[in-house]
């Protein structure tokens, strides 16, 4: 199987005053195309640091990270931003939707950055929202939707550009159990369609 993510002896240190904090201490693993992987750990175990590296938001102090065979550590910040936009769909615990913008406009936003023309990005946004069961909520703003519906908009936004990797950071953290099941079912269906899904959680039940 093709490796979509390859992490080799990743270390990430932070300087806090005179003290060096070792957030990641030589982490190595591979994730193959089409896998569904959960990264678990308690608060303070380094999950967020690892997420930031996997999502090309940060670079390791040492070690190598290959995303789709592309070495990330030596890239500039703008280069990482382009790679992130093309390869990774993010789903966050706090949804990160623009409050004054409709569901369809929120989903279109990453496609604007990719230079997709207006007609195509609208079509992709509508298809993604339909896929997560929000075809009747496309013109609603976040404050007109429940938490579970907002998270579904966030998933639609993550998948609209057809990235090979979906990175979900505590996606059910702010949701009730019924909404959590819905979100996990959607992520499961994304995986069944061939997406590589990485789910970060502290919840053993998830």
XYZ file of C-alpha atoms in Angstrom:
206
model
C 0.000 0.000 0.000
C 1.092 3.559 -0.644
C 2.340 5.511 2.387
C 0.563 8.855 2.579
C 2.256 9.929 5.841
C 5.726 8.927 7.009
C 7.041 10.199 10.347
C 10.680 9.402 11.155
C 12.027 10.054 14.660
C 10.171 13.360 15.077
C 11.200 15.514 18.021
C 9.683 18.874 18.940
C 11.183 21.000 21.691
C 9.902 24.317 23.029
C 11.928 26.812 25.043
C 9.938 28.123 28.016
C 12.180 30.549 29.884
C 15.294 28.599 30.864
C 13.538 25.260 30.509
C 13.331 23.059 27.387
C 9.999 21.256 27.070
C 10.210 17.995 25.086
C 6.706 17.807 23.583
C 7.555 14.962 21.168
C 10.417 12.570 21.882
C 11.321 10.603 18.764
C 7.937 9.626 17.312
C 7.927 7.324 14.258
C 4.997 5.831 12.338
C 3.543 5.410 8.852
C -0.059 5.853 7.709
C -1.094 4.175 4.481
C -3.525 5.524 1.947
C -7.114 4.677 2.915
C -6.449 3.915 6.595
C -8.565 5.178 9.497
C -6.175 5.974 12.369
C -6.931 7.273 15.851
C -4.290 9.136 17.852
C -5.134 9.027 21.550
C -3.632 10.587 24.620
C -4.413 12.571 27.737
C -4.115 16.346 27.922
C -0.446 17.368 27.740
C 0.691 14.166 26.006
C 1.719 15.965 22.792
C -1.389 15.349 20.644
C -1.772 19.012 19.651
C 1.929 19.334 18.839
C 1.740 16.219 16.647
C -1.446 17.530 15.005
C 0.265 20.819 14.139
C 3.148 18.947 12.519
C 0.894 16.513 10.627
C -1.191 19.478 9.434
C 1.885 21.407 8.213
C 1.142 24.187 10.732
C 4.485 23.619 12.485
C 7.779 21.871 11.751
C 9.692 19.427 13.973
C 12.910 20.333 15.770
C 14.463 17.223 14.228
C 13.396 14.132 12.312
C 11.598 13.848 8.984
C 7.970 14.193 7.920
C 6.968 13.088 4.419
C 3.437 13.916 3.244
C 2.635 12.079 0.015
C 6.423 11.615 -0.416
C 7.030 15.375 -0.070
C 9.539 16.344 2.698
C 7.855 18.972 4.889
C 10.487 19.945 7.487
C 12.658 22.067 5.171
C 9.725 23.894 3.549
C 9.053 27.595 4.042
C 5.813 28.698 5.719
C 4.169 29.711 2.378
C 5.189 26.384 0.797
C 3.637 24.501 3.732
C 0.438 26.544 3.368
C 0.093 25.522 -0.294
C 0.786 21.858 0.532
C -1.676 21.932 3.452
C -4.422 23.419 1.266
C -3.970 20.713 -1.379
C -3.405 17.627 0.740
C -5.286 18.031 4.049
C -8.875 18.690 5.057
C -9.169 19.930 8.654
C -12.059 19.350 11.061
C -11.688 21.218 14.380
C -13.396 20.822 17.742
C -14.616 24.440 17.617
C -15.888 24.228 13.985
C -13.981 27.443 12.957
C -16.806 28.688 10.740
C -17.146 32.334 9.707
C -20.174 33.571 11.701
C -21.705 35.971 9.157
C -21.282 33.571 6.235
C -23.718 30.916 4.996
C -22.928 27.194 5.081
C -22.258 27.069 1.333
C -19.971 30.138 1.504
C -18.030 28.625 4.432
C -17.470 25.444 2.417
C -16.392 27.414 -0.660
C -13.677 29.361 1.201
C -10.749 26.881 0.921
C -11.582 26.485 -2.778
C -11.150 30.240 -3.250
C -7.570 29.895 -1.942
C -6.995 27.077 -4.413
C -8.030 29.308 -7.295
C -11.141 27.284 -8.180
C -13.563 29.315 -10.307
C -16.851 30.502 -8.804
C -19.156 28.075 -10.639
C -17.023 24.991 -9.891
C -16.493 25.827 -6.224
C -20.235 26.402 -5.720
C -20.949 23.011 -7.311
C -18.344 21.274 -5.100
C -19.689 23.011 -1.976
C -23.273 21.959 -2.741
C -22.157 18.359 -3.373
C -20.200 18.252 -0.082
C -23.062 19.691 1.991
C -25.478 17.216 0.383
C -23.069 14.393 1.253
C -23.253 15.313 4.967
C -27.055 15.707 4.893
C -27.306 19.509 4.906
C -28.930 20.110 1.524
C -31.740 22.053 3.266
C -29.370 24.193 5.343
C -27.068 25.633 2.679
C -28.173 29.247 3.146
C -28.162 29.088 6.963
C -25.519 30.891 9.004
C -23.747 29.158 11.923
C -25.965 30.824 14.572
C -28.996 29.288 12.822
C -27.642 25.746 13.196
C -27.045 23.283 16.032
C -23.525 22.263 17.075
C -23.855 18.972 15.202
C -24.974 20.772 12.034
C -22.086 23.247 12.309
C -19.638 20.358 12.608
C -21.171 18.798 9.493
C -20.538 22.078 7.651
C -16.923 21.870 8.863
C -16.636 18.319 7.481
C -18.148 19.425 4.159
C -15.558 22.218 4.028
C -12.783 19.696 4.744
C -13.814 17.336 1.936
C -14.908 19.850 -0.749
C -11.455 20.093 -2.337
C -11.100 16.274 -2.339
C -7.901 16.191 -0.222
C -6.321 12.757 0.301
C -6.146 13.200 4.110
C -8.868 14.244 6.599
C -7.397 15.429 9.918
C -10.065 15.610 12.649
C -9.031 17.206 15.955
C -11.451 16.228 18.774
C -14.356 16.655 16.301
C -16.961 15.463 18.822
C -15.542 17.375 21.822
C -18.338 19.983 21.919
C -21.209 17.699 20.902
C -23.840 15.590 22.668
C -23.735 11.817 22.239
C -26.330 11.699 19.427
C -24.486 14.358 17.381
C -21.159 12.647 18.121
C -22.479 9.398 16.620
C -23.628 11.284 13.508
C -20.204 12.894 13.037
C -18.361 9.589 13.525
C -20.690 7.928 11.004
C -19.872 10.640 8.439
C -16.127 10.196 9.045
C -16.586 6.434 8.694
C -18.379 6.921 5.361
C -15.549 9.213 4.176
C -13.131 6.403 5.001
C -15.286 3.891 3.119
C -15.014 6.182 0.078
C -11.225 5.815 0.213
C -10.164 8.833 2.286
C -7.322 8.560 4.792
C -8.834 9.692 8.113
C -6.782 10.671 11.173
C -8.876 11.232 14.285
C -7.323 12.836 17.366
C -9.180 12.280 20.629
C -8.788 11.780 24.379
C -12.099 9.883 24.601
C -11.780 6.107 24.886
C -15.453 5.683 23.924
C -14.817 7.391 20.571
